[in-house]
Structure formats: structure tokens, C-alpha cells
PDB file of C-alpha atoms and ligand atoms in Angstrom:
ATOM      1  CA  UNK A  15    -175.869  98.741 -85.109  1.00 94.00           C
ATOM      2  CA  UNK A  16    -175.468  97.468 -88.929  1.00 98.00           C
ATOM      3  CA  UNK A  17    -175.807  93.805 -89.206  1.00 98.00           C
ATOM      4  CA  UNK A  18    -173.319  91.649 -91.594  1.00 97.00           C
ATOM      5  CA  UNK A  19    -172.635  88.652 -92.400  1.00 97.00           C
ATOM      6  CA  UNK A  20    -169.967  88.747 -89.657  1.00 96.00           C
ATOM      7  CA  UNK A  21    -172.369  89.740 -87.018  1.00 94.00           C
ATOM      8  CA  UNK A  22    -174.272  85.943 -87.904  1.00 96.00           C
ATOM      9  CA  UNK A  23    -171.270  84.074 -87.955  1.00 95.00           C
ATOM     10  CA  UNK A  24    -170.648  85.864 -83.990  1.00 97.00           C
ATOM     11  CA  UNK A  25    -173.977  85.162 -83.137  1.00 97.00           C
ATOM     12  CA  UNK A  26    -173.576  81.477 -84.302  1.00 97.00           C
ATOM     13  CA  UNK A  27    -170.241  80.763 -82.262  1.00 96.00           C
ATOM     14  CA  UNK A  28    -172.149  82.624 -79.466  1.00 97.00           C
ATOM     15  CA  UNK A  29    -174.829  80.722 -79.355  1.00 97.00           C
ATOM     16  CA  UNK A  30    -177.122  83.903 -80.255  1.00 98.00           C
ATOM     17  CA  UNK A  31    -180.701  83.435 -81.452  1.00 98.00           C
ATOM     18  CA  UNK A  32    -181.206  85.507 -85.066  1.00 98.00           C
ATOM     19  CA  UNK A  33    -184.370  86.393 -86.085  1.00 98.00           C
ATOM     20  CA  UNK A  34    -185.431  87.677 -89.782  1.00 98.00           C
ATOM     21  CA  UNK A  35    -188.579  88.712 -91.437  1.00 98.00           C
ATOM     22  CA  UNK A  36    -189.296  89.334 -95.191  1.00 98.00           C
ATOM     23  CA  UNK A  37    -190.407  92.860 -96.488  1.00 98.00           C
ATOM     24  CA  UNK A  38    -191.597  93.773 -99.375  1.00 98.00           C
ATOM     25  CA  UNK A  39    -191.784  97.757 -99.504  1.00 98.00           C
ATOM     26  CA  UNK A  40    -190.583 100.896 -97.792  1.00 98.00           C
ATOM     27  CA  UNK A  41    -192.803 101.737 -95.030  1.00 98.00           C
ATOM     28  CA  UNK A  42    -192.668  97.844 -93.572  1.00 98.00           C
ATOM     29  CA  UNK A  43    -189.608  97.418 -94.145  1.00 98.00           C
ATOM     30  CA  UNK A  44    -188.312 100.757 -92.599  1.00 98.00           C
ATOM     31  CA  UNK A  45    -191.087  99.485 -89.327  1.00 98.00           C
ATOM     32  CA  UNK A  46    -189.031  95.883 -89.080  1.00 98.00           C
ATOM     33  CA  UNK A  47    -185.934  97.715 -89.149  1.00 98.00           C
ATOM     34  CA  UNK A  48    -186.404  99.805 -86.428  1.00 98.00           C
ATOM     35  CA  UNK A  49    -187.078  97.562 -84.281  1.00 98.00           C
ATOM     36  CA  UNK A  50    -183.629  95.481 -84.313  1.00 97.00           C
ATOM     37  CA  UNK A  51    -184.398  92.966 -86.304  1.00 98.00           C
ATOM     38  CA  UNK A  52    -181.010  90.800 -87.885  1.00 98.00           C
ATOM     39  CA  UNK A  53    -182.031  90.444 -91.298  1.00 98.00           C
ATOM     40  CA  UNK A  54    -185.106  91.477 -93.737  1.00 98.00           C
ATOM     41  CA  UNK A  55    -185.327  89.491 -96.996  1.00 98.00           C
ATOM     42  CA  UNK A  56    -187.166  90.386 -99.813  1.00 98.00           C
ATOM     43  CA  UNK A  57    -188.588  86.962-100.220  1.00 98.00           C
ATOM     44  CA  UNK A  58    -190.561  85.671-103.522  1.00 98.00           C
ATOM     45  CA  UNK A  59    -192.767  84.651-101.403  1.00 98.00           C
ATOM     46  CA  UNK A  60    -194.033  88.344-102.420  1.00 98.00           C
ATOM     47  CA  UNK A  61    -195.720  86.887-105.857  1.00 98.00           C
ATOM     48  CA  UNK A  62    -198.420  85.010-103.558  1.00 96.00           C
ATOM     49  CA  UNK A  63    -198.901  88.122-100.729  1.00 96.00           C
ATOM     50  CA  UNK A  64    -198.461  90.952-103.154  1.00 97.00           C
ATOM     51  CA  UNK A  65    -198.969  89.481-105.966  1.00 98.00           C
ATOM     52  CA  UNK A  66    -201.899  87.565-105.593  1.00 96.00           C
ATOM     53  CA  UNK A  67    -200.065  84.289-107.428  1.00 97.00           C
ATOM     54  CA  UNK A  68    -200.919  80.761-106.077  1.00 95.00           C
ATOM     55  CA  UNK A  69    -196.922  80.515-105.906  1.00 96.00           C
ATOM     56  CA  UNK A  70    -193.756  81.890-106.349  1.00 98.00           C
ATOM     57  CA  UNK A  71    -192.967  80.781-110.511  1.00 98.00           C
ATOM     58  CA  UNK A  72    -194.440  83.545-111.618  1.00 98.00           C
ATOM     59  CA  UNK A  73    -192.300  85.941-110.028  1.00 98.00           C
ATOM     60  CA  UNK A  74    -189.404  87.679-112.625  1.00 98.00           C
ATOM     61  CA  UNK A  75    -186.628  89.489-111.576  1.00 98.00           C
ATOM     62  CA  UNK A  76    -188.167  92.824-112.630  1.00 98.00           C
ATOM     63  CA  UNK A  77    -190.668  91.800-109.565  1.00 98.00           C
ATOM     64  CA  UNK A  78    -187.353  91.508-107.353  1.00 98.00           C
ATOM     65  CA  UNK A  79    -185.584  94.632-108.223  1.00 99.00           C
ATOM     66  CA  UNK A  80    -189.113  96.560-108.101  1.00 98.00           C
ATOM     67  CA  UNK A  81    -189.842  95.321-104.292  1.00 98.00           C
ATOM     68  CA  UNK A  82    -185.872  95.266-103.005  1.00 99.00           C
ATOM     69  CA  UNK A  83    -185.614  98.905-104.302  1.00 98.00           C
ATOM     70  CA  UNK A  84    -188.626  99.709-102.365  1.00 98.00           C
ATOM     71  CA  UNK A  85    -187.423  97.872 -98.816  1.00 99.00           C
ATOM     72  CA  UNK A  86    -183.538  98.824 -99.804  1.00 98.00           C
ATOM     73  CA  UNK A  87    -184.546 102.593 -99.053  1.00 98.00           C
ATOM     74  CA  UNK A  88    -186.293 101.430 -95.901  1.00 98.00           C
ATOM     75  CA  UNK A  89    -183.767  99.096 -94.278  1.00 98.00           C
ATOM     76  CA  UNK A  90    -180.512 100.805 -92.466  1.00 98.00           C
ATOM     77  CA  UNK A  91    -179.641  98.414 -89.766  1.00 98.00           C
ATOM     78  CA  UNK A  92    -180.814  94.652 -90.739  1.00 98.00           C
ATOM     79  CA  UNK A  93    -179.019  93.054 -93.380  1.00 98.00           C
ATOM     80  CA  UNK A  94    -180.867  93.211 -96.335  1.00 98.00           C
ATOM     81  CA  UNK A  95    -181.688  89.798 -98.621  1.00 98.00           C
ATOM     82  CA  UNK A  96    -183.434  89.373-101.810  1.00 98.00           C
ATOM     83  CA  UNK A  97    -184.820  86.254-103.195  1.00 98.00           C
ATOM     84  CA  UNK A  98    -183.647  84.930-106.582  1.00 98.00           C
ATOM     85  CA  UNK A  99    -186.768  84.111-108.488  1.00 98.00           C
ATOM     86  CA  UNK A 100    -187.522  80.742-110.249  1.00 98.00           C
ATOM     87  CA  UNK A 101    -185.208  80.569-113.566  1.00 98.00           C
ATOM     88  CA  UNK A 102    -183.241  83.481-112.487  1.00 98.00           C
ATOM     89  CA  UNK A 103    -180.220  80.832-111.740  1.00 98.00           C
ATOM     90  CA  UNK A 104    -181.208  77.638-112.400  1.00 98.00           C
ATOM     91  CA  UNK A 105    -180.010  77.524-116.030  1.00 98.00           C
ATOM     92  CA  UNK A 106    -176.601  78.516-115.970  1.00 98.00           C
ATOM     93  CA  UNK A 107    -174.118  80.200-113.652  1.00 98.00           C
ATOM     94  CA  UNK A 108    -173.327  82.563-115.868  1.00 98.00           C
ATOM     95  CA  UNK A 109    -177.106  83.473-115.436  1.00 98.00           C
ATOM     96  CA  UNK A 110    -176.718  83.474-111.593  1.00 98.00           C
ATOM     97  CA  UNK A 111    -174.411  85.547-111.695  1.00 98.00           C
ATOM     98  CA  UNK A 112    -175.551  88.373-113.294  1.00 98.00           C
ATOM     99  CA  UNK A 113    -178.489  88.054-111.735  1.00 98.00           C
ATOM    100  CA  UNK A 114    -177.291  88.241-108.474  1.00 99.00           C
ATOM    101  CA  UNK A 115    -174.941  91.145-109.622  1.00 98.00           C
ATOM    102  CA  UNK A 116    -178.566  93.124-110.411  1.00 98.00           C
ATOM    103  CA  UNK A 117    -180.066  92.635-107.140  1.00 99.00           C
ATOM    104  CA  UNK A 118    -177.312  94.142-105.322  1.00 98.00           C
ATOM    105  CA  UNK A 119    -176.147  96.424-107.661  1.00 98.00           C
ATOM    106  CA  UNK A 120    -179.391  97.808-108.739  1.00 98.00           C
ATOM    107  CA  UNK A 121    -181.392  96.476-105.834  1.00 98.00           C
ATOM    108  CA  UNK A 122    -179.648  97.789-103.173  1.00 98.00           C
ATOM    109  CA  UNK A 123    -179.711  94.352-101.400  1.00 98.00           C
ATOM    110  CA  UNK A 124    -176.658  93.342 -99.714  1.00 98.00           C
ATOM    111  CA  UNK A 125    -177.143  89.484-100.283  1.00 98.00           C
ATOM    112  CA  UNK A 126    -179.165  87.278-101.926  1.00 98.00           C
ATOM    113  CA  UNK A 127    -180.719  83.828-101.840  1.00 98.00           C
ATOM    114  CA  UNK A 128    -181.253  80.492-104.148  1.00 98.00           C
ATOM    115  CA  UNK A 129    -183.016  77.613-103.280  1.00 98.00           C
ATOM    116  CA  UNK A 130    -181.806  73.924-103.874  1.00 98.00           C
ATOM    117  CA  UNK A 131    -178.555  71.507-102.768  1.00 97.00           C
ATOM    118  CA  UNK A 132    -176.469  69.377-105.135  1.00 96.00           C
ATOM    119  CA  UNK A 133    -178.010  70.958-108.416  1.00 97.00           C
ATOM    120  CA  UNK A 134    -177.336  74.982-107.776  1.00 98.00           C
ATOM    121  CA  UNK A 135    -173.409  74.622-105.840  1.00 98.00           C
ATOM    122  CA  UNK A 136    -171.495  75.651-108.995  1.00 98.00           C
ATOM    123  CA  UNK A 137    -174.167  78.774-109.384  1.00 98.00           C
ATOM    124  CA  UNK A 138    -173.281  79.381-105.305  1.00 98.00           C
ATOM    125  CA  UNK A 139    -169.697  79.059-106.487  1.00 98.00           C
ATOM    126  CA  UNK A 140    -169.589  80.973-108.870  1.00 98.00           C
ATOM    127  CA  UNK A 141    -171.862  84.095-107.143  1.00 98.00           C
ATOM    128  CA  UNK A 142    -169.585  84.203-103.777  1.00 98.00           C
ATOM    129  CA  UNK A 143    -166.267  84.222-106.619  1.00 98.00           C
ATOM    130  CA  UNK A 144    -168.348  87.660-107.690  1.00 98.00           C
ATOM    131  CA  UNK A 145    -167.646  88.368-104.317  1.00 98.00           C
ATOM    132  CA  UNK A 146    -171.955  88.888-103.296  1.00 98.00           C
ATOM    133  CA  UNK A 147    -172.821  86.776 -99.337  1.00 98.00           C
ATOM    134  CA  UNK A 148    -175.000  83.552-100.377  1.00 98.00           C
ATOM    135  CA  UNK A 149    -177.811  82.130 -98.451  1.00 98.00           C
ATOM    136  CA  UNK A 150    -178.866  78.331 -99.184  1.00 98.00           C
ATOM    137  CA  UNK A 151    -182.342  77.184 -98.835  1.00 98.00           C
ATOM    138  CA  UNK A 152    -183.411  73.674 -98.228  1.00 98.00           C
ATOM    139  CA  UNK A 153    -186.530  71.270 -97.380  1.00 98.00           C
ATOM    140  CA  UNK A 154    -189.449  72.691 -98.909  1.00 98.00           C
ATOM    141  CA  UNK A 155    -188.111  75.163-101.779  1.00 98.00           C
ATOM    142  CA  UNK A 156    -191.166  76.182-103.041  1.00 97.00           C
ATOM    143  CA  UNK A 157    -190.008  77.038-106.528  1.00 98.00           C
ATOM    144  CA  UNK A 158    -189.740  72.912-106.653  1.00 97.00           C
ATOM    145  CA  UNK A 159    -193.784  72.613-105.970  1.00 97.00           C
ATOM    146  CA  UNK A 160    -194.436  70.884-108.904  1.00 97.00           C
ATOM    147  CA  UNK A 161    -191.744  68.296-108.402  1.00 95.00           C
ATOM    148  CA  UNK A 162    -193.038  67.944-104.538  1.00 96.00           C
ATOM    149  CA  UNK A 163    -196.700  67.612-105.929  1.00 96.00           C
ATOM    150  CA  UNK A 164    -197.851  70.522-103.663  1.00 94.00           C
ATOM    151  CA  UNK A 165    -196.684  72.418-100.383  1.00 95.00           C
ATOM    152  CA  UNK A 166    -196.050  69.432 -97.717  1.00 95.00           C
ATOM    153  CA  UNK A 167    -193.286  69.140 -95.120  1.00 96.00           C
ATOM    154  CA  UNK A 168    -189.789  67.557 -96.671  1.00 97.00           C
ATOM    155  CA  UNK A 169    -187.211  65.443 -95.371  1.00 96.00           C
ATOM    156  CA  UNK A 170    -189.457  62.931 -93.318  1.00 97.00           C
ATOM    157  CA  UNK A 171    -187.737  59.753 -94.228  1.00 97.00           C
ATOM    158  CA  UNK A 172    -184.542  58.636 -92.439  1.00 98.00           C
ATOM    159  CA  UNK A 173    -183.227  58.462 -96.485  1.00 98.00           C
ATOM    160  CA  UNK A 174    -184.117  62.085 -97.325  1.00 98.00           C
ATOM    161  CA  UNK A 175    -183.244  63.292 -93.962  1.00 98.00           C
ATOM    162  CA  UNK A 176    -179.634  61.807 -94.658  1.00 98.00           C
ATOM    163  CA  UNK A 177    -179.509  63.590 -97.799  1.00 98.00           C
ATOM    164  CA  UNK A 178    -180.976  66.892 -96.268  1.00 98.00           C
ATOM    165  CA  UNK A 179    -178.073  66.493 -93.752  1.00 98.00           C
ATOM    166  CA  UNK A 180    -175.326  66.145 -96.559  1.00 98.00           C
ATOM    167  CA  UNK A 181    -176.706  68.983 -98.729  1.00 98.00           C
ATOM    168  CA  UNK A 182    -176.319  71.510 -96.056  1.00 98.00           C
ATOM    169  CA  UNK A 183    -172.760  70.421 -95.541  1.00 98.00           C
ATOM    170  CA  UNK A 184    -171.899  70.453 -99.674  1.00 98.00           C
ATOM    171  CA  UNK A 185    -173.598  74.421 -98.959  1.00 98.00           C
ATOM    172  CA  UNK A 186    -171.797  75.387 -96.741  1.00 98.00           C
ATOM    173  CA  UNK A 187    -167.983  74.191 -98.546  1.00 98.00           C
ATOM    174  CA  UNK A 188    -169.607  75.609-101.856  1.00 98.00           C
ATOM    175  CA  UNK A 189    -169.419  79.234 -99.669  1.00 98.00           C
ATOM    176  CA  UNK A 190    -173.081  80.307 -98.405  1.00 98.00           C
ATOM    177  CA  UNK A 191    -173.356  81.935 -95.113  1.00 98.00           C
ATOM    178  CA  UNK A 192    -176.536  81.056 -93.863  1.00 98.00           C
ATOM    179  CA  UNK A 193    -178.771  78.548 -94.384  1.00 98.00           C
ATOM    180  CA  UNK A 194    -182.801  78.552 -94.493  1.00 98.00           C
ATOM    181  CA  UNK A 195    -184.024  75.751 -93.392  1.00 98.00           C
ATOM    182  CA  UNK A 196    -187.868  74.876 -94.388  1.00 98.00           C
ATOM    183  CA  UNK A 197    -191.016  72.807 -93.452  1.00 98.00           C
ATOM    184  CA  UNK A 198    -188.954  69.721 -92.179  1.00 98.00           C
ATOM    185  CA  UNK A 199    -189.098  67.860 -88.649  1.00 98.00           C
ATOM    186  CA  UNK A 200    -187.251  69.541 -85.917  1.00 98.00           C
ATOM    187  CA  UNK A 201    -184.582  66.694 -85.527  1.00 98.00           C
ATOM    188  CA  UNK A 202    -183.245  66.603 -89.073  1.00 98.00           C
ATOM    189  CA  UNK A 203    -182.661  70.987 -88.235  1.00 98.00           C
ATOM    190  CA  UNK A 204    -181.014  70.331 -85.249  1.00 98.00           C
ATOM    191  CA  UNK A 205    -178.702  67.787 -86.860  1.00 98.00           C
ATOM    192  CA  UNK A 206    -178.333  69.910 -89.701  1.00 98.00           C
ATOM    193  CA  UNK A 207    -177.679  72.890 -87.351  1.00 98.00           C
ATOM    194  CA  UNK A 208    -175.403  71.200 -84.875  1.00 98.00           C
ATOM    195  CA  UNK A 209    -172.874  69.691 -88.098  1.00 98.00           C
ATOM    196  CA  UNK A 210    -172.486  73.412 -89.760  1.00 98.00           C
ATOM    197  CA  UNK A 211    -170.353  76.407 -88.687  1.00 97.00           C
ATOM    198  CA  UNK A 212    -172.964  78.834 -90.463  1.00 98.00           C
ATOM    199  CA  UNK A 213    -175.924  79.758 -88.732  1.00 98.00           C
ATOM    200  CA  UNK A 214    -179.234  77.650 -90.002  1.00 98.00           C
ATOM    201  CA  UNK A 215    -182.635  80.205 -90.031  1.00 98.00           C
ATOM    202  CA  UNK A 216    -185.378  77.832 -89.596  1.00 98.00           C
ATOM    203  CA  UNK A 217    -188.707  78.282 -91.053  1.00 98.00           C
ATOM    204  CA  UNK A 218    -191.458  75.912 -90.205  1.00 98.00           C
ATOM    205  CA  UNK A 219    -188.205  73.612 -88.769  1.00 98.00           C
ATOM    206  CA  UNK A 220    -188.428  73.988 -85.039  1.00 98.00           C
ATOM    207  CA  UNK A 221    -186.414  75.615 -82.136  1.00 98.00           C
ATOM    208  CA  UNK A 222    -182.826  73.923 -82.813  1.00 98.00           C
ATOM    209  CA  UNK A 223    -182.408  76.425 -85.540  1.00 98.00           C
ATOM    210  CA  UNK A 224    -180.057  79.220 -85.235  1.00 98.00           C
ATOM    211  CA  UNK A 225    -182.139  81.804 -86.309  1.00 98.00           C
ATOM    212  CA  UNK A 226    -186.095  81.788 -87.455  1.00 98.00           C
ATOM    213  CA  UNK A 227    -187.650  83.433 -90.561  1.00 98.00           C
ATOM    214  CA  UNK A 228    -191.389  83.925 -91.203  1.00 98.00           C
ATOM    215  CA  UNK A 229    -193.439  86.062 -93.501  1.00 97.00           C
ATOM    216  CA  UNK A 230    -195.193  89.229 -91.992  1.00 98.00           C
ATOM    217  CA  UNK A 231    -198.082  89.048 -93.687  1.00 97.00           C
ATOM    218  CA  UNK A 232    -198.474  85.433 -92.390  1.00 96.00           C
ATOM    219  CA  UNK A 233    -198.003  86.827 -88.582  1.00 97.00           C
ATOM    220  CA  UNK A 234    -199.980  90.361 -88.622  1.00 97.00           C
ATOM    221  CA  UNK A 235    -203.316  88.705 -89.833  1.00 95.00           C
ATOM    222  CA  UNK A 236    -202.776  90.631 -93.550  1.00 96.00           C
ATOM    223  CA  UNK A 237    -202.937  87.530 -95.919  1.00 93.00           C
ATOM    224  CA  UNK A 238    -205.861  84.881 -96.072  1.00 88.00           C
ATOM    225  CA  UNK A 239    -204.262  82.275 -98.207  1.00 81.00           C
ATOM    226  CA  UNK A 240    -203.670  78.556 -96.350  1.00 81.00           C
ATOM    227  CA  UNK A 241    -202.074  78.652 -92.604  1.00 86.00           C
ATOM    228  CA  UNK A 242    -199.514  76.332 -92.129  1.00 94.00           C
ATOM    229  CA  UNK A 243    -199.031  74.415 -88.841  1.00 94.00           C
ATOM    230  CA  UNK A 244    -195.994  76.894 -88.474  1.00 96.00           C
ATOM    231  CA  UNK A 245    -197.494  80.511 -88.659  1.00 96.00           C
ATOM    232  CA  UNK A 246    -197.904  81.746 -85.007  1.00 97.00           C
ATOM    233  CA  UNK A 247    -200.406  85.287 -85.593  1.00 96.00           C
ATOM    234  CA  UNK A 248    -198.009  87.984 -83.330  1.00 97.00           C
ATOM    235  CA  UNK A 249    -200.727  90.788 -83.851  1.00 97.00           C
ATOM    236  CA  UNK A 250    -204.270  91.025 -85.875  1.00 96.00           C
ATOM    237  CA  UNK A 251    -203.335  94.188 -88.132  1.00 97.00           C
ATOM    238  CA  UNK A 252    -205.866  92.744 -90.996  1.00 96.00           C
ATOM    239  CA  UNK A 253    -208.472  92.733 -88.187  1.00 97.00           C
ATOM    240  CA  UNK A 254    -207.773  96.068 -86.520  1.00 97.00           C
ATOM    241  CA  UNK A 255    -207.301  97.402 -90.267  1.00 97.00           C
ATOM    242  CA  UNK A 256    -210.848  96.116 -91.614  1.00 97.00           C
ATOM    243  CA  UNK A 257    -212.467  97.743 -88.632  1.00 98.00           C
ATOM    244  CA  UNK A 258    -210.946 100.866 -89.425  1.00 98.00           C
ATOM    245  CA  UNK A 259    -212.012 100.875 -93.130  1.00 98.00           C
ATOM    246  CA  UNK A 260    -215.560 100.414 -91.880  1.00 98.00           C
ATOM    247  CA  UNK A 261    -215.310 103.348 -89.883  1.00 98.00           C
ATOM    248  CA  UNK A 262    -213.962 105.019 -92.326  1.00 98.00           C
ATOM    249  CA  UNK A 263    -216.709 104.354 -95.022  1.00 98.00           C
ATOM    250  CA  UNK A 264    -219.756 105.151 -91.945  1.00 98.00           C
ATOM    251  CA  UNK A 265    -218.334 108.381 -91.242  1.00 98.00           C
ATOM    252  CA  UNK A 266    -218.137 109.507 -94.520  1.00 98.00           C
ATOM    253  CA  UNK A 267    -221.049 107.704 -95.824  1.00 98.00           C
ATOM    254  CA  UNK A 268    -223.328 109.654 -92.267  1.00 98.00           C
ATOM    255  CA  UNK A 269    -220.757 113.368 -93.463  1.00 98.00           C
ATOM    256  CA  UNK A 270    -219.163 112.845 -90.100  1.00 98.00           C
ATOM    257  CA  UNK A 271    -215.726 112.717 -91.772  1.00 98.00           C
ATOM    258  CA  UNK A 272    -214.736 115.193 -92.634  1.00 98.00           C
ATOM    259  CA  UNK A 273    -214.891 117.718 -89.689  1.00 98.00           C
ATOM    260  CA  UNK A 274    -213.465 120.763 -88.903  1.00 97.00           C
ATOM    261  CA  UNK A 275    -210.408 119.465 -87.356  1.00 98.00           C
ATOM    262  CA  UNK A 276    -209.584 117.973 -90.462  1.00 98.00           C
ATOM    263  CA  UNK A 277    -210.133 120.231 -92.802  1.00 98.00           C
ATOM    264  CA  UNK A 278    -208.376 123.663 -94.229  1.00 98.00           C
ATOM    265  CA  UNK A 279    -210.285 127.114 -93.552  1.00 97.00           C
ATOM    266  CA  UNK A 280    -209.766 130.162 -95.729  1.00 97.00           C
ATOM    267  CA  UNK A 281    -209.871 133.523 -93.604  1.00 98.00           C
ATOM    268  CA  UNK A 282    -213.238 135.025 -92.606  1.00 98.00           C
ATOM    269  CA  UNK A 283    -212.229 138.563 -94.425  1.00 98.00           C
ATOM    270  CA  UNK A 284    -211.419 136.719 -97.538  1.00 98.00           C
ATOM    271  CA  UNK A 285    -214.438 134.710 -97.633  1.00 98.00           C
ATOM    272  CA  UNK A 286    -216.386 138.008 -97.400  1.00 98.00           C
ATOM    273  CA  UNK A 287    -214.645 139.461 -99.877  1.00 97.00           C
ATOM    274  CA  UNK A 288    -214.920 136.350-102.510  1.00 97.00           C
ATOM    275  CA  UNK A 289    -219.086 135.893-101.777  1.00 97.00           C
ATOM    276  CA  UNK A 290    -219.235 139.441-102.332  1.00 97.00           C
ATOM    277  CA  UNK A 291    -217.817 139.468-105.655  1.00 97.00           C
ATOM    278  CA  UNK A 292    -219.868 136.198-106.184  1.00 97.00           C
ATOM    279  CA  UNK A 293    -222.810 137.728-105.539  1.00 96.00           C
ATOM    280  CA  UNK A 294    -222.402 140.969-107.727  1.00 94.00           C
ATOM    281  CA  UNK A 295    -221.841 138.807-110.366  1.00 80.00           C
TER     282      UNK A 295
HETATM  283  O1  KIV B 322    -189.839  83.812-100.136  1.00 83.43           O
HETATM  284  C1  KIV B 322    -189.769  83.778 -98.908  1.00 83.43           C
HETATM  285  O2  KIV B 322    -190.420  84.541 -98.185  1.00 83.43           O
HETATM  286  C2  KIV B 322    -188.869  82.809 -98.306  1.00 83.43           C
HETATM  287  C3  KIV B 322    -188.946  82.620 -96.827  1.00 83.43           C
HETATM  288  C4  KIV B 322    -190.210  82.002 -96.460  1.00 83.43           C
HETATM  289  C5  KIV B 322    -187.770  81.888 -96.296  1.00 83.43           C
HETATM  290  O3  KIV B 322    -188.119  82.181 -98.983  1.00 83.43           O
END
């Protein structure tokens, strides 16, 4: 069944759990969607995974369209997200805007995402008046590392966790229709998620969350950066993959691969015929 942004407003006044996973190519994205997932997003997140970036800055909007091209022909069921990259809103709305208009309309994606509170609600504003679904991000946005002095957990403080609490609600008048929630204590979600109508997708921001996010490189074992207290490993594909390159490399390195089985084989009578002429010659 094709997900919406209806089908997570249901599941919120159900009382459903929605869960979500970033992709950032076909053949992933076309494996998470078969399996029933709610929504894929095409997270920045791909600059450090794919990328090989320490962070997300570096990542452009030619990065964005590239990936959500590649997971927009994979995805048929979830509802597909893509990431607005660092400066792709931030200085004007005009700017978000168009941008946004790109990564649907050339992307393929079906709704996209900006982190920040107070600062980006007339860029929300003004993307849901394009008529293009807006999801809010708040608590550790990582394009704000360098103002948080590193990746840490957000809204500890009873003073930030009031704030937290107030941004979600200015969000969610401004018009987005989910909310990611990141890297903050589990209480300050649960508030958050309990004063909204819009479902919260938590992200390193414990169980009271409506829905939960993670990265699938972080939970298949296929990225070695820093593990955060978060990331639960679902399956070892880096593990079971590195095994099979080794085989790999000893069977062809000992001629065992390739073998018959694998290979093409011309006719007997042909071969003949083609040594024969080989040989007159
Ligand atoms: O970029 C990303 O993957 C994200 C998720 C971690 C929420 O923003």
C-alpha cells in the first residue's frame, strides 16, 4: 500500500508505531521498500557514508538530486524524503523554495526535510504555500556542528528542553508534518510528542516517539565511522560482505573461480573447426 502523509497523520491518532530508514541508491532503497517500511529519506547524512565527509556541510544539492534520483526509481510504496543540504535554505525562502521545488520535481522525492526551529519557519512557510509536505528536524541538527562544538546530545537542560518543547509546537503551526526528533533525552521526546498532533520520528530520542529513523549503514555493520549510544547493529552485512571478498580474491588468486559452471562454452564442432583453421595457419 502507498504511504502519504495522510497514512502518518492515521497512524499518529491511532497510536501506530512508524518506522523509516534513509537510502541512498536504487538497489537499497528498492530492498527497504519491499519490505513495508513507512518512509525512506534520502538523508545528508549520505556525505559522511557515501561520501566519505567528516559531516554533512559539504553536501550540495547536486549530491541530493544525484542520490534521490537513484532511490526515487527504487522506492514504490514508502514515502519518499530527501534531505535539504546545508545552505540550500538557510539564506532565503525564496532559496528554499526552489530548492525544494528541485528535489521533488527533478528528484522524484515526494517530500523533503530542513533542519532548525525559530530561524527556518518562514522557509517552512513558504515551501508548504508551494504546496511540497515538510518535515522539521530538531535537537542535534548536524548541519549546526560547528555552533554545537561537535556531535553531543541536545536539549539536556530544563532551559533548552523548554525551548525544544516550544520549537516543535511553532513547527508544527508553521505547516510540517512530521517531526525528527534527534540525540535528546527521552523525556523532553515524549513531551514533545505527547503536545503535537503530527507524528514525532525519533532518532537517538527514545521509545515515546511516534515513529524511529536510523541510518542503514549504521545498523547493517557497512560504515566504521563513530557509534553512537543509539545505533542498535540489526545484521553484520560489512562482516558477512568482507568474508565474501576474501573468498572471492582465494579462489581466483588458487584459479578455482572461475569454473565451469560459471563460465560460457562454445560448441565442440565449432571449436574443431576454429583450431583447425588455427593450425593450418
Ligand atoms: O541525514 C540523515 O540521515 C538524517 C537522519 C539521521 C534523520 O537527517
Amino acid at each position: 500500500m502507498k504511504k502519504t502523509t495522510t497514512t502518518f497523520m492515521e497512524a499518529k491518532a491511532k497510536g501506530d508505531k512508524l518506522s523509516f530508514l534513509t537510502a541512498y541508491d536504487y538497489s537499497s532503497a528498492k530492498l527497504i521498500d519491499s519490505c513495508n517500511i513507512d518512509g525512506i529519506l534520502v538523508g545528508d547524512s549520505l556525505g559522511m557514508v557515501c561520501l566519505g565527509y567528516d559531516n554533512t556541510l559539504k553536501v550540495t544539492m547536486d549530491d541530493m538530486l544525484h542520490h534521490t534520483k537513484a532511490v526515487a526509481r527504487g522506492v514504490k510504496e514508502a514515502l519518499l524524503i530527501s534531505d535539504m543540504p546545508f545552505m540550500s535554505y538557510q539564506a532565503s525562502t525564496y532559496d528554499a523554495i526552489k530548492n525544494a521545488g528541485r528535489l521533488i520535481q527533478e528528484g522524484g522525492a515526494e517530500a523533503v526535510k530542513l533542519e532548525g526551529g525559530t530561524n527556518v519557519l518562514e522557509q517552512i512557510s513558504g515551501i508548504v504555500k508551494a504546496q511540497i509536505p515538510v518535515v522539521g528536524h530538531l535537537g542535534l541538527t548536524p548541519q549546526s556542528v560547528n555552533i554545537f562544538g561537535g556531535f553531543k546530545v541536545q536539549c539536556t537542560s530544563i532551559e533548552s528542553a523548554r525551548l525544544v518543547i516550544e520549537e516543535a509546537k511553532r513547527l508544527e503551526d508553521a505547516g510540517v508534518f512530521a517531526i525528527v526528533l534527534e540525540c535528546m533525552p527521552k523525556e523532553v521526546a515524549r513531551i514533545i510528542s505527547k503536545s503535537i498532533s503530527i507524528p514525532t520520528i525519533g532518532i537517538g530520542a527514545g521509545s515515546g516517539c511516534d515513529g524511529q529513523i536510523l541510518v542503514y549503514h549504521d545498523i547493517f555493520g557497512l560504515y566504521d565511522g563513530t557509534k553512537a549510544k543509539f545505533i542498535k547493529e540489526f545484521a553484520n552485512i560489512g562482516e558477512l560482505t568482507r568474508t565474501g571478498i576474501k573468498t572471492y580474491i582465494d579462489e581466483v588468486t588458487k584459479g578455482i573461480y572461475p569454473d565451469d559452471a560459471h563460465s560460457f562454452k562454445m560448441s565442440q564442432t565449432d571449436f574443431n573447426q576454429l583450431m583447425e583453421e588455427l593450425n593450418k595457419e
